Structure formats: structure tokens, C-alpha cells
Amino acid sequence: MSRVKIRNLHKYFGKNEVLRGMDLDVAEGEVICLIGPSGSGKSTFLRCINSLEQPTDGTVEVDGNLITDKHAKLDKIRENIGMVFQQFNLFPHLTVLKNITMAPMHCKKMPRAEAEAKAMALLESVGLEEKANALPGSLSGGQQQRVAIARALAMDPALMLFDEPTSALDPEMVGDVLEVMRRLANEGMTMIIVTHEMGFAREVASRVVFIDGGVIVEEGPPAQVFGNPQHQRTRAFLEKVL
Amino acid sequence: MSFIELLGESWPRFLSGMGITLELSVISLIIAMFIGLGSCLLNISKLWPLHFISQCYINIIRGTPLLVQTFFIYFGVTKAIGFTMTALQAGIIALSLNAGAYLSEIFRGGIEAVPAGQMEAARSLGLSKSAAMLRVILPQALRIVVPSVANQCIITIKDTSIISVIGLYELTYIGKQIIATTFRSFEVWVMVGVFYFIIIYALTKLSKLLERRISLVQSEDSQSA
């Protein structure tokens, strides 16, 4: 059964057409890496999946819920879709622990003790249990991003979206974050990742999707897209980044 | 009569004037905070009538002098509706409406200064817009606006002296009265100035303390704890 079903997605910013009709199906447990030049529309595409951007036309279905419907219960659907941002976007006025427990306690009415136990388990899994009572500002970028992943996972999402999760990190921090994502993928999480980490995409992705000019130019298993790209634009892009 | 004797003699009246000034300031500022926050929330609303109401209020207050607003409320409104209010009540209404408009703009600036990613992160977790506002945006915006709010409080405290024109026995009015009987303008205005300075200097210190307390940069020792 497909977790995500995107049909004919169009997005305009003013008169500028950023997405020009994109379709994508993502099956349960798949890890999709979206690659492409900057300005190609891959981040906008990702943000349409949880409706942070409203598509101009087309439909997005996540777990059978039509998120593009006017009457969709957005908040409920979003509980099921975790998102990790390039700039982490941790809540700087709350401790690491409270960053993680806020949504489960507020949206799911989870009792504090249960939410905190869950948060501690998640922090342990990303190797940051000793930072539970620190404020985000005192953490390195890599640590903040790992907390952000834990925060998203605390809602038990069926799908995780990653928007260039390592692009704002110092090089030596990238590995820790990718390691957490790799483990998540191995545990069977359905993930859609916008990334410039070609090595990671090659190793972890079940499918690589190359986007350019607001359309999906080419998609396939990493070995195929990286090893034997079919389109000139894919080849030109890969030559530059590999 | 020496300066000290003058001070000793007029001390009780200064104290009562300072009491009224403080009462007027504190009550007006507390009400103004609520008015300011309410007006700010109307202002950033996507519903245009709400935005319009707030915009009218802010523009009218900013576009007219406090002195005129005070006369309008104390003499104009009471006459039109046909009831009376005390000078203190009129002063509180005028000052809280006045400060509320400026605070509304300060709060709006604070909310807009919180990075857009904060709202996005909160919404992506499933929080409703109002929950995200209450739990994520406002707590950060309030930290941002502390210095500007303190500044507005200082302006409003000084503006209480304008309320003396409707006969409220606050510090400035008391000063004028004492001069009327002693003819010691130089000394009395120095004393009045010193009293205002004490109140405002204390508030400045308090605001700096508050800024440090709610700062999001952890000090070395609290980090290791």
C-alpha cells in the first residue's frame, strides 16, 4: 500500500511556476532521496507533502488522507508526518526534553510521565540523553538536528520528511546526523529526504528522484540513477556534484 | 528656609504625589499590556475587519497628542454620555489607551521577529495555529520585546505628569502647588525631577535584571547542571 500518493502537483509563487506537474508514489518503508540543483523545486515539493506550502493544483494523499482537500483536518494529518528542517527549528525557550514532549502532551494528551519516558528513550537512541535539560542554544548544530529528529519521532509518525537536514552543519557534524537517519531507514521508517549528500543517497535510498525545473526528470534505484543516468540533465548535474 | 527645611516640610505631600503617580502608572500599564496584546492579535489576524479595527485604534492614538486624548476623555466623553468620572479614572483610561497602542506595535514587531521556521516546526508537529502562537511564538516574542516594553513603560510613567492638567494630585501637580505657596520653583522642580528619576532608574534596573533572567543563553554553571 502506498504511504504517499502525489498527483499532478503544481505550485506557483506569484507568476513563477515552481512545480510543473509532479507525480510520486512512495510505498511503506521506502526511502526516497530527492536530488537536484538549487532552485529546482525539491524543497517546495517536500513542503507541499505536509501542506507547509499550499499547492496551486494537484493532490497529495498521505496514508489515505487527502491533505490537499479544503476541509482536511490538517493538524491531525500532520501529527502523522514528521518533519526535520535545514535550520533545525528547535524551540529555543524550551529545554531539549520539553521540545520533545510538547507535541505528544498537547496534541495526543499523553501524560507527562509517559511523554518524558518516551523522550528520554528517543534521546538515548540519538546519543543525547545527558542533554535533556539543556537549552537548544547550548548545543552544537549536529546535536540540535538529532534532537529535532527525536522531536519529530516522538509523535510516532508514519512518514518522515527531511529538508536538507545536514546542509547547515559543520562537516564533522554531518556523520552523526546521517547515522541516525541511516538507522531510522533500517528500522523501516518511510522517509522522503531532500539532500545534497550523494554518498548517503547512494547507500541508503531505495529510490533516487532527480528534480530539475519543477519536474521529475528521472527516478530509479540509486545504482541506476548514479551509475547509468538516462537524461542529459541528470548527467550534467551529477558531473558537477560527484 | 533652607533646601533641607523645604524638603522636610513638603516631604509628606511629595510622598502622596509619588503614590498617586505610581498608582496611575502601574494600573495604566497593566491595562495597557492587555489592550496592547489584544490589539496586536487583532492586527496580525488574517481577517481584515479585525486588522482594520486595530489599525484604526493605533492610528488614532498615534496621530493625536496625549494631552488632547486626556481632555477628550475627561471633559468630552463625560459630557457626551452624561456621567462623571474622577481625574484618576480618566487618567487611567487615557494612559492605558495611549500606551496600549504603542505596545500593540511593539508586540507585533516582536512576533514578526520570531523566525518563520518556529511556526512551521510547531505546525508540522500537529499544533494548531493558536496553540503554536501560545506555546512557541509568544514566549519568544515576549523575550524579544522586553527592552522596548521597558522603554514604553518609562515613557508612560513620564506621561503621567500630563494628567496633572485635569487636576490629579500626582507628583507634578503637587510640585506646582508647593511652588504656589513657597515660590521656590528652582528647588521644587529639582525635587520633582529627582522623584521621577528614582522611579524610572529603579525600573531600568529591574528590566535589565529581567532581561538576564529570561535570556536564552545559558550561563556556564547552569549548563553543566
Short mmCIF file of C-alpha atoms in Angstrom, two decimals:
data_model
loop_
_atom_site.label_atom_id
_atom_site.label_comp_id
_atom_site.label_asym_id
_atom_site.label_seq_id
_atom_site.Cartn_x
_atom_site.Cartn_y
_atom_site.Cartn_z
CA MET A 1 0.00 0.00 0.00
CA SER A 2 1.37 3.39 -0.79
CA ARG A 3 2.01 5.76 2.06
CA VAL A 4 2.20 8.82 -0.14
CA LYS A 5 0.41 9.43 -3.41
CA ILE A 6 1.10 12.69 -5.22
CA ARG A 7 -0.65 13.54 -8.46
CA ASN A 8 -0.13 16.40 -10.90
CA LEU A 9 1.34 18.78 -8.31
CA HIS A 10 1.64 22.40 -9.42
CA LYS A 11 2.87 25.33 -7.37
CA TYR A 12 3.09 28.97 -8.34
CA PHE A 13 4.82 31.67 -6.35
CA GLY A 14 3.13 34.69 -7.92
CA LYS A 15 3.60 34.20 -11.64
CA ASN A 16 6.58 31.93 -11.14
CA GLU A 17 5.73 28.26 -11.68
CA VAL A 18 7.98 26.32 -9.31
CA LEU A 19 6.38 22.89 -9.63
CA ARG A 20 5.14 21.93 -13.06
CA GLY A 21 3.09 18.81 -12.56
CA MET A 22 4.81 16.19 -10.42
CA ASP A 23 3.67 12.69 -9.56
CA LEU A 24 5.18 10.41 -6.96
CA ASP A 25 4.18 7.27 -5.10
CA VAL A 26 6.01 6.20 -2.00
CA ALA A 27 5.46 2.72 -0.59
CA GLU A 28 5.70 1.86 3.09
CA GLY A 29 9.29 1.55 4.24
CA GLU A 30 10.72 3.24 1.16
CA VAL A 31 13.48 5.82 1.50
CA ILE A 32 13.25 8.42 -1.26
CA CYS A 33 16.10 10.86 -1.83
CA LEU A 34 15.20 13.98 -3.79
CA ILE A 35 18.23 15.44 -5.51
CA GLY A 36 18.64 18.29 -7.94
CA PRO A 37 20.14 21.75 -8.41
CA SER A 38 19.16 24.53 -6.00
CA GLY A 39 16.01 26.27 -7.11
CA SER A 40 14.78 23.12 -8.84
CA GLY A 41 11.71 22.96 -6.57
CA LYS A 42 12.66 19.94 -4.47
CA SER A 43 12.21 21.71 -1.12
CA THR A 44 8.91 23.23 -2.23
CA PHE A 45 7.80 19.78 -3.35
CA LEU A 46 8.66 18.35 0.06
CA ARG A 47 6.86 21.17 1.87
CA CYS A 48 3.72 20.51 -0.15
CA ILE A 49 3.56 17.00 1.31
CA ASN A 50 2.65 18.26 4.80
CA SER A 51 0.99 21.38 3.44
CA LEU A 52 3.52 23.89 4.76
CA GLU A 53 3.15 25.11 1.18
CA GLN A 54 -0.29 25.02 -0.38
CA PRO A 55 -0.07 23.51 -3.86
CA THR A 56 -1.77 25.58 -6.55
CA ASP A 57 -3.12 22.43 -8.16
CA GLY A 58 -2.90 18.67 -7.78
CA THR A 59 -3.44 16.26 -4.90
CA VAL A 60 -1.34 14.87 -2.06
CA GLU A 61 -2.52 11.83 -0.16
CA VAL A 62 -0.72 10.57 2.94
CA ASP A 63 -1.91 7.27 4.42
CA GLY A 64 -5.20 7.67 2.60
CA ASN A 65 -5.79 11.21 3.92
CA LEU A 66 -6.18 13.82 1.21
CA ILE A 67 -4.13 16.67 2.71
CA THR A 68 -4.85 18.97 -0.24
CA ASP A 69 -8.60 18.83 0.48
CA LYS A 70 -10.06 22.15 1.64
CA HIS A 71 -11.70 20.51 4.62
CA ALA A 72 -8.78 18.26 5.55
CA LYS A 73 -8.01 18.14 9.27
CA LEU A 74 -4.50 19.44 8.73
CA ASP A 75 -3.36 19.29 12.35
CA LYS A 76 -4.45 15.67 12.72
CA ILE A 77 -2.80 14.63 9.45
CA ARG A 78 0.41 16.45 10.32
CA GLU A 79 0.70 14.53 13.59
CA ASN A 80 1.38 11.57 11.35
CA ILE A 81 4.09 13.30 9.28
CA GLY A 82 7.36 14.20 10.98
CA MET A 83 9.48 16.94 9.50
CA VAL A 84 13.13 17.86 10.00
CA PHE A 85 14.34 21.25 8.79
CA GLN A 86 17.63 22.54 7.49
CA GLN A 87 17.80 25.10 10.32
CA PHE A 88 16.63 22.56 12.99
CA ASN A 89 13.95 24.98 14.26
CA LEU A 90 14.12 23.74 17.82
CA PHE A 91 12.14 25.90 20.24
CA PRO A 92 14.91 27.94 21.89
CA HIS A 93 12.90 28.84 25.02
CA LEU A 94 12.30 25.21 25.98
CA THR A 95 14.70 22.57 27.21
CA VAL A 96 15.56 19.69 24.93
CA LEU A 97 13.19 17.45 26.89
CA LYS A 98 10.28 19.90 26.64
CA ASN A 99 10.93 20.37 22.92
CA ILE A 100 10.25 16.67 22.54
CA THR A 101 7.35 16.27 24.98
CA MET A 102 5.34 19.32 23.89
CA ALA A 103 3.56 17.85 20.88
CA PRO A 104 2.74 14.43 22.39
CA MET A 105 1.40 16.07 25.57
CA HIS A 106 -0.52 18.81 23.80
CA CYS A 107 -1.80 17.06 20.67
CA LYS A 108 -2.16 13.50 21.92
CA LYS A 109 -2.86 14.31 25.58
CA MET A 110 -0.11 11.92 26.60
CA PRO A 111 0.53 12.03 30.38
CA ARG A 112 3.73 13.87 31.31
CA ALA A 113 5.46 10.83 32.81
CA GLU A 114 4.84 8.75 29.71
CA ALA A 115 5.90 11.56 27.35
CA GLU A 116 9.09 12.14 29.31
CA ALA A 117 9.97 8.46 29.42
CA LYS A 118 9.46 8.27 25.67
CA ALA A 119 11.51 11.43 25.12
CA MET A 120 14.37 10.05 27.21
CA ALA A 121 14.33 6.81 25.23
CA LEU A 122 14.46 8.78 21.98
CA LEU A 123 17.26 10.99 23.29
CA GLU A 124 19.19 7.90 24.24
CA SER A 125 18.73 6.49 20.75
CA VAL A 126 20.30 9.66 19.27
CA GLY A 127 23.01 9.68 21.95
CA LEU A 128 21.95 12.85 23.75
CA GLU A 129 20.26 11.71 26.95
CA GLU A 130 22.62 13.84 29.05
CA LYS A 131 21.37 16.97 27.24
CA ALA A 132 17.74 16.56 28.31
CA ASN A 133 17.72 19.67 30.50
CA ALA A 134 19.91 21.86 28.30
CA LEU A 135 18.51 24.68 26.19
CA PRO A 136 18.95 24.20 22.43
CA GLY A 137 21.22 27.25 22.22
CA SER A 138 23.92 25.43 24.15
CA LEU A 139 24.02 22.51 21.69
CA SER A 140 26.08 22.16 18.54
CA GLY A 141 24.28 22.10 15.20
CA GLY A 142 24.64 18.36 14.89
CA GLN A 143 23.23 17.83 18.37
CA GLN A 144 20.33 20.18 17.66
CA GLN A 145 19.48 18.31 14.50
CA ARG A 146 19.49 14.99 16.32
CA VAL A 147 17.13 16.48 18.93
CA ALA A 148 14.93 17.73 16.08
CA ILE A 149 14.74 14.20 14.70
CA ALA A 150 13.85 12.86 18.16
CA ARG A 151 11.17 15.57 18.49
CA ALA A 152 9.57 14.53 15.21
CA LEU A 153 9.76 10.83 16.10
CA ALA A 154 8.02 11.43 19.44
CA MET A 155 4.73 11.72 17.55
CA ASP A 156 5.17 8.21 16.08
CA PRO A 157 4.83 9.45 12.52
CA ALA A 158 4.18 7.10 9.63
CA LEU A 159 6.29 9.27 7.37
CA MET A 160 9.35 11.45 7.92
CA LEU A 161 10.28 14.40 5.73
CA PHE A 162 13.84 15.74 5.79
CA ASP A 163 14.57 19.11 4.20
CA GLU A 164 18.34 19.27 3.63
CA PRO A 165 18.97 18.10 7.21
CA THR A 166 22.76 18.34 7.02
CA SER A 167 23.20 21.44 4.85
CA ALA A 168 23.58 23.84 7.78
CA LEU A 169 26.04 21.64 9.67
CA ASP A 170 29.78 21.82 10.02
CA PRO A 171 31.33 18.92 8.10
CA GLU A 172 32.36 17.00 11.22
CA MET A 173 28.73 17.03 12.49
CA VAL A 174 27.20 15.58 9.34
CA GLY A 175 28.17 11.99 10.06
CA ASP A 176 26.29 11.73 13.38
CA VAL A 177 23.07 13.01 11.84
CA LEU A 178 23.33 10.75 8.80
CA GLU A 179 24.00 7.82 11.14
CA VAL A 180 20.71 8.47 12.96
CA MET A 181 18.88 8.70 9.64
CA ARG A 182 20.53 5.52 8.35
CA ARG A 183 19.37 3.62 11.43
CA LEU A 184 15.87 5.00 11.04
CA ALA A 185 15.82 3.79 7.44
CA ASN A 186 17.00 0.35 8.50
CA GLU A 187 14.19 0.20 11.06
CA GLY A 188 11.73 0.54 8.20
CA MET A 189 10.67 4.18 8.51
CA THR A 190 9.19 5.65 5.36
CA MET A 191 11.33 8.68 4.55
CA ILE A 192 11.49 11.41 1.93
CA ILE A 193 14.78 13.28 2.04
CA VAL A 194 15.91 16.36 0.17
CA THR A 195 19.68 16.08 0.26
CA HIS A 196 22.98 17.05 -1.29
CA GLU A 197 24.71 14.08 0.38
CA MET A 198 25.12 11.92 -2.71
CA GLY A 199 27.09 9.26 -0.84
CA PHE A 200 24.26 8.88 1.65
CA ALA A 201 21.64 8.78 -1.11
CA ARG A 202 23.56 6.12 -2.96
CA GLU A 203 23.90 3.97 0.13
CA VAL A 204 20.55 4.39 1.91
CA ALA A 205 17.93 5.38 -0.68
CA SER A 206 15.60 2.78 -2.09
CA ARG A 207 14.84 5.25 -4.86
CA VAL A 208 16.54 8.44 -6.02
CA VAL A 209 14.42 11.12 -7.64
CA PHE A 210 16.17 13.77 -9.73
CA ILE A 211 14.22 17.04 -9.93
CA ASP A 212 15.05 19.94 -12.22
CA GLY A 213 12.97 22.92 -13.31
CA GLY A 214 9.96 21.82 -11.29
CA VAL A 215 9.58 18.39 -12.87
CA ILE A 216 10.78 14.90 -12.01
CA VAL A 217 13.35 14.29 -14.71
CA GLU A 218 14.38 10.81 -13.71
CA GLU A 219 13.90 8.33 -10.90
CA GLY A 220 15.10 4.88 -10.06
CA PRO A 221 17.29 2.82 -7.75
CA PRO A 222 20.47 4.67 -6.78
CA ALA A 223 22.69 2.32 -8.74
CA GLN A 224 20.77 3.18 -11.88
CA VAL A 225 20.44 6.94 -11.38
CA PHE A 226 24.04 7.42 -10.25
CA GLY A 227 25.61 4.67 -12.35
CA ASN A 228 23.72 5.00 -15.58
CA PRO A 229 21.69 8.21 -15.73
CA GLN A 230 19.33 8.28 -18.71
CA HIS A 231 18.88 12.01 -19.14
CA GLN A 232 21.35 14.65 -20.20
CA ARG A 233 20.25 16.97 -17.34
CA THR A 234 20.83 14.25 -14.75
CA ARG A 235 24.26 13.54 -16.17
CA ALA A 236 25.16 17.25 -16.19
CA PHE A 237 24.06 17.64 -12.57
CA LEU A 238 25.84 14.53 -11.32
CA GLU A 239 29.04 15.51 -13.08
CA LYS A 240 29.05 18.73 -11.09
CA VAL A 241 28.35 17.24 -7.67
CA LEU A 242 30.12 13.88 -7.72
CA MET B 1 14.02 78.41 54.67
CA SER B 2 16.91 76.17 53.61
CA PHE B 3 16.66 73.47 50.94
CA ILE B 4 16.60 70.81 53.66
CA GLU B 5 13.83 72.56 55.56
CA LEU B 6 11.84 72.95 52.36
CA LEU B 7 12.26 69.27 51.61
CA GLY B 8 11.36 68.31 55.19
CA GLU B 9 8.24 70.42 55.14
CA SER B 10 6.95 69.27 51.76
CA TRP B 11 8.03 65.65 52.16
CA PRO B 12 4.60 64.20 53.07
CA ARG B 13 2.94 65.89 50.10
CA PHE B 14 5.66 64.69 47.73
CA LEU B 15 5.19 61.17 49.01
CA SER B 16 1.43 61.26 48.45
CA GLY B 17 2.02 62.70 44.96
CA MET B 18 4.51 59.95 44.20
CA GLY B 19 1.97 57.43 45.47
CA ILE B 20 -0.65 58.71 43.01
CA THR B 21 1.92 58.77 40.18
CA LEU B 22 2.84 55.16 40.92
CA GLU B 23 -0.78 54.07 41.22
CA LEU B 24 -1.67 55.74 37.93
CA SER B 25 1.42 54.27 36.21
CA VAL B 26 1.05 50.72 37.47
CA ILE B 27 -2.70 50.37 36.84
CA SER B 28 -2.48 52.03 33.42
CA LEU B 29 0.46 49.91 32.33
CA ILE B 30 -1.16 46.66 33.43
CA ILE B 31 -4.33 47.51 31.49
CA ALA B 32 -2.21 48.72 28.56
CA MET B 33 -0.43 45.35 28.37
CA PHE B 34 -3.76 43.57 27.86
CA ILE B 35 -5.00 46.18 25.40
CA GLY B 36 -1.70 46.04 23.54
CA LEU B 37 -1.65 42.25 23.30
CA GLY B 38 -5.30 42.14 22.23
CA SER B 39 -4.84 44.84 19.63
CA CYS B 40 -1.70 43.14 18.36
CA LEU B 41 -3.50 39.81 17.92
CA LEU B 42 -6.29 41.60 16.03
CA ASN B 43 -3.67 43.37 13.96
CA ILE B 44 -1.90 40.22 12.77
CA SER B 45 -5.22 38.44 12.12
CA LYS B 46 -5.88 37.36 8.56
CA LEU B 47 -9.50 38.56 8.94
CA TRP B 48 -9.43 42.09 7.55
CA PRO B 49 -12.16 43.63 9.80
CA LEU B 50 -10.16 42.67 12.89
CA HIS B 51 -6.97 44.05 11.38
CA PHE B 52 -8.87 47.20 10.37
CA ILE B 53 -10.22 47.84 13.89
CA SER B 54 -6.75 47.54 15.40
CA GLN B 55 -5.24 49.69 12.69
CA CYS B 56 -7.81 52.47 13.30
CA TYR B 57 -7.16 52.39 17.03
CA ILE B 58 -3.39 52.57 16.64
CA ASN B 59 -3.53 55.36 14.06
CA ILE B 60 -5.94 57.50 16.06
CA ILE B 61 -3.87 57.22 19.23
CA ARG B 62 -0.56 57.79 17.45
CA GLY B 63 -1.98 60.64 15.44
CA THR B 64 -3.23 62.72 18.37
CA PRO B 65 -1.46 64.20 21.41
CA LEU B 66 -1.94 62.58 24.81
CA LEU B 67 -2.98 65.96 26.19
CA VAL B 68 -5.87 66.13 23.71
CA GLN B 69 -6.81 62.50 24.43
CA THR B 70 -6.89 63.29 28.15
CA PHE B 71 -9.14 66.34 27.72
CA PHE B 72 -11.33 64.40 25.31
CA ILE B 73 -11.90 61.60 27.81
CA TYR B 74 -12.23 63.71 30.96
CA PHE B 75 -14.36 66.55 29.52
CA GLY B 76 -15.55 65.39 26.09
CA VAL B 77 -16.71 61.82 26.66
CA THR B 78 -18.24 62.51 30.07
CA LYS B 79 -20.19 65.43 28.65
CA ALA B 80 -21.40 63.50 25.64
CA ILE B 81 -22.58 60.48 27.61
CA GLY B 82 -23.64 62.43 30.66
CA PHE B 83 -21.77 60.87 33.55
CA THR B 84 -18.80 61.86 35.64
CA MET B 85 -15.52 60.20 36.40
CA THR B 86 -12.66 61.07 38.71
CA ALA B 87 -9.45 62.55 37.37
CA LEU B 88 -7.69 59.32 38.32
CA GLN B 89 -10.16 57.20 36.34
CA ALA B 90 -9.86 59.49 33.31
CA GLY B 91 -6.07 59.42 33.63
CA ILE B 92 -6.02 55.64 33.76
CA ILE B 93 -8.25 55.38 30.69
CA ALA B 94 -6.22 57.92 28.70
CA LEU B 95 -2.83 56.47 29.60
CA SER B 96 -3.78 52.83 29.11
CA LEU B 97 -5.36 53.53 25.72
CA ASN B 98 -2.31 55.57 24.76
CA ALA B 99 0.34 53.10 25.90
CA GLY B 100 -1.75 50.17 24.59
CA ALA B 101 -1.44 51.43 21.02
CA TYR B 102 2.33 51.71 21.21
CA LEU B 103 2.65 48.36 22.99
CA SER B 104 0.50 46.79 20.27
CA GLU B 105 3.08 47.80 17.68
CA ILE B 106 5.95 46.67 19.91
CA PHE B 107 4.32 43.25 20.36
CA ARG B 108 3.69 42.94 16.63
CA GLY B 109 7.34 43.67 15.97
CA GLY B 110 8.31 41.01 18.49
CA ILE B 111 6.06 38.37 16.95
CA GLU B 112 7.35 39.16 13.49
CA ALA B 113 10.92 38.90 14.75
CA VAL B 114 10.44 35.22 15.67
CA PRO B 115 11.79 33.23 12.70
CA ALA B 116 9.12 31.76 10.40
CA GLY B 117 10.67 28.33 10.92
CA GLN B 118 9.36 28.29 14.50
CA MET B 119 5.74 28.42 13.37
CA GLU B 120 6.48 25.85 10.66
CA ALA B 121 8.10 23.47 13.11
CA ALA B 122 5.19 23.77 15.55
CA ARG B 123 2.58 23.29 12.83
CA SER B 124 4.48 20.33 11.36
CA LEU B 125 4.23 18.61 14.75
CA GLY B 126 0.44 18.95 14.63
CA LEU B 127 -0.07 22.01 16.82
CA SER B 128 -2.95 24.24 15.76
CA LYS B 129 -2.17 27.80 14.80
CA SER B 130 -3.39 29.18 18.13
CA ALA B 131 -1.52 26.54 20.15
CA ALA B 132 1.66 27.30 18.21
CA MET B 133 1.16 31.00 18.86
CA LEU B 134 0.61 30.47 22.58
CA ARG B 135 3.32 27.89 23.23
CA VAL B 136 6.02 28.71 20.71
CA ILE B 137 5.74 32.19 19.21
CA LEU B 138 4.54 34.37 22.11
CA PRO B 139 7.04 33.12 24.71
CA GLN B 140 9.86 34.00 22.31
CA ALA B 141 8.30 37.29 21.22
CA LEU B 142 7.92 38.39 24.85
CA ARG B 143 11.64 37.89 25.40
CA ILE B 144 12.43 39.93 22.33
CA VAL B 145 10.24 42.86 23.37
CA VAL B 146 11.40 43.27 26.99
CA PRO B 147 13.73 46.23 26.26
CA SER B 148 11.13 48.02 24.09
CA VAL B 149 8.35 47.36 26.61
CA ALA B 150 10.53 48.74 29.41
CA ASN B 151 11.12 51.80 27.27
CA GLN B 152 7.38 52.27 26.74
CA CYS B 153 6.81 51.91 30.50
CA ILE B 154 9.32 54.70 31.10
CA ILE B 155 7.58 56.94 28.56
CA THR B 156 4.18 56.23 30.14
CA ILE B 157 5.45 56.94 33.66
CA LYS B 158 6.73 60.30 32.48
CA ASP B 159 3.46 60.93 30.65
CA THR B 160 1.56 60.68 33.94
CA SER B 161 2.72 64.25 34.55
CA ILE B 162 0.40 65.32 31.71
CA ILE B 163 -2.58 64.07 33.73
CA SER B 164 -1.91 66.95 36.16
CA VAL B 165 -3.80 69.18 33.70
CA ILE B 166 -7.11 67.64 34.78
CA GLY B 167 -6.30 68.22 38.42
CA LEU B 168 -4.98 64.86 39.53
CA TYR B 169 -2.81 65.24 42.64
CA GLU B 170 0.17 63.41 41.20
CA LEU B 171 3.81 64.42 41.55
CA THR B 172 3.88 67.27 39.04
CA TYR B 173 0.64 68.78 40.34
CA ILE B 174 1.95 68.64 43.90
CA GLY B 175 5.12 70.39 42.73
CA LYS B 176 3.10 73.21 41.22
CA GLN B 177 1.09 73.52 44.43
CA ILE B 178 4.14 73.72 46.65
CA ILE B 179 5.62 76.41 44.41
CA ALA B 180 2.37 78.36 44.63
CA THR B 181 2.83 78.70 48.39
CA THR B 182 6.65 78.82 48.68
CA PHE B 183 7.73 80.47 45.37
CA ARG B 184 10.77 78.14 45.32
CA SER B 185 10.50 76.96 41.70
CA PHE B 186 14.15 76.04 41.26
CA GLU B 187 14.38 73.73 44.27
CA VAL B 188 10.92 72.22 43.87
CA TRP B 189 11.36 71.29 40.22
CA VAL B 190 14.73 69.71 41.07
CA MET B 191 12.98 67.62 43.74
CA VAL B 192 10.16 66.63 41.39
CA GLY B 193 12.75 65.64 38.80
CA VAL B 194 14.65 63.54 41.34
CA PHE B 195 11.48 61.69 42.35
CA TYR B 196 10.70 60.77 38.74
CA PHE B 197 14.32 59.80 38.21
CA ILE B 198 14.25 57.42 41.18
CA ILE B 199 11.15 55.60 39.89
CA ILE B 200 12.49 55.31 36.35
CA TYR B 201 16.01 54.36 37.32
CA ALA B 202 14.62 51.56 39.51
CA LEU B 203 12.51 50.35 36.58
CA THR B 204 15.53 50.40 34.26
CA LYS B 205 17.49 48.22 36.69
CA LEU B 206 14.51 45.87 37.03
CA SER B 207 14.23 45.48 33.28
CA LYS B 208 17.94 44.66 32.94
CA LEU B 209 17.54 42.05 35.65
CA LEU B 210 14.52 40.57 33.86
CA GLU B 211 16.40 40.52 30.55
CA ARG B 212 19.16 38.48 32.15
CA ARG B 213 16.75 36.13 33.90
CA ILE B 214 14.87 35.16 30.76
CA SER B 215 17.89 35.15 28.47
CA LEU B 216 18.14 32.02 26.34
CA VAL B 217 21.89 31.94 26.55
CA GLN B 218 22.76 29.66 29.40
CA SER B 219 25.47 30.71 31.77
CA GLU B 220 28.40 28.35 32.27
CA ASP B 221 27.25 26.88 35.59
CA SER B 222 23.62 26.24 34.62
CA GLN B 223 24.83 24.41 31.52
CA SER B 224 26.82 21.85 33.44
CA ALA B 225 23.96 21.28 35.89
#
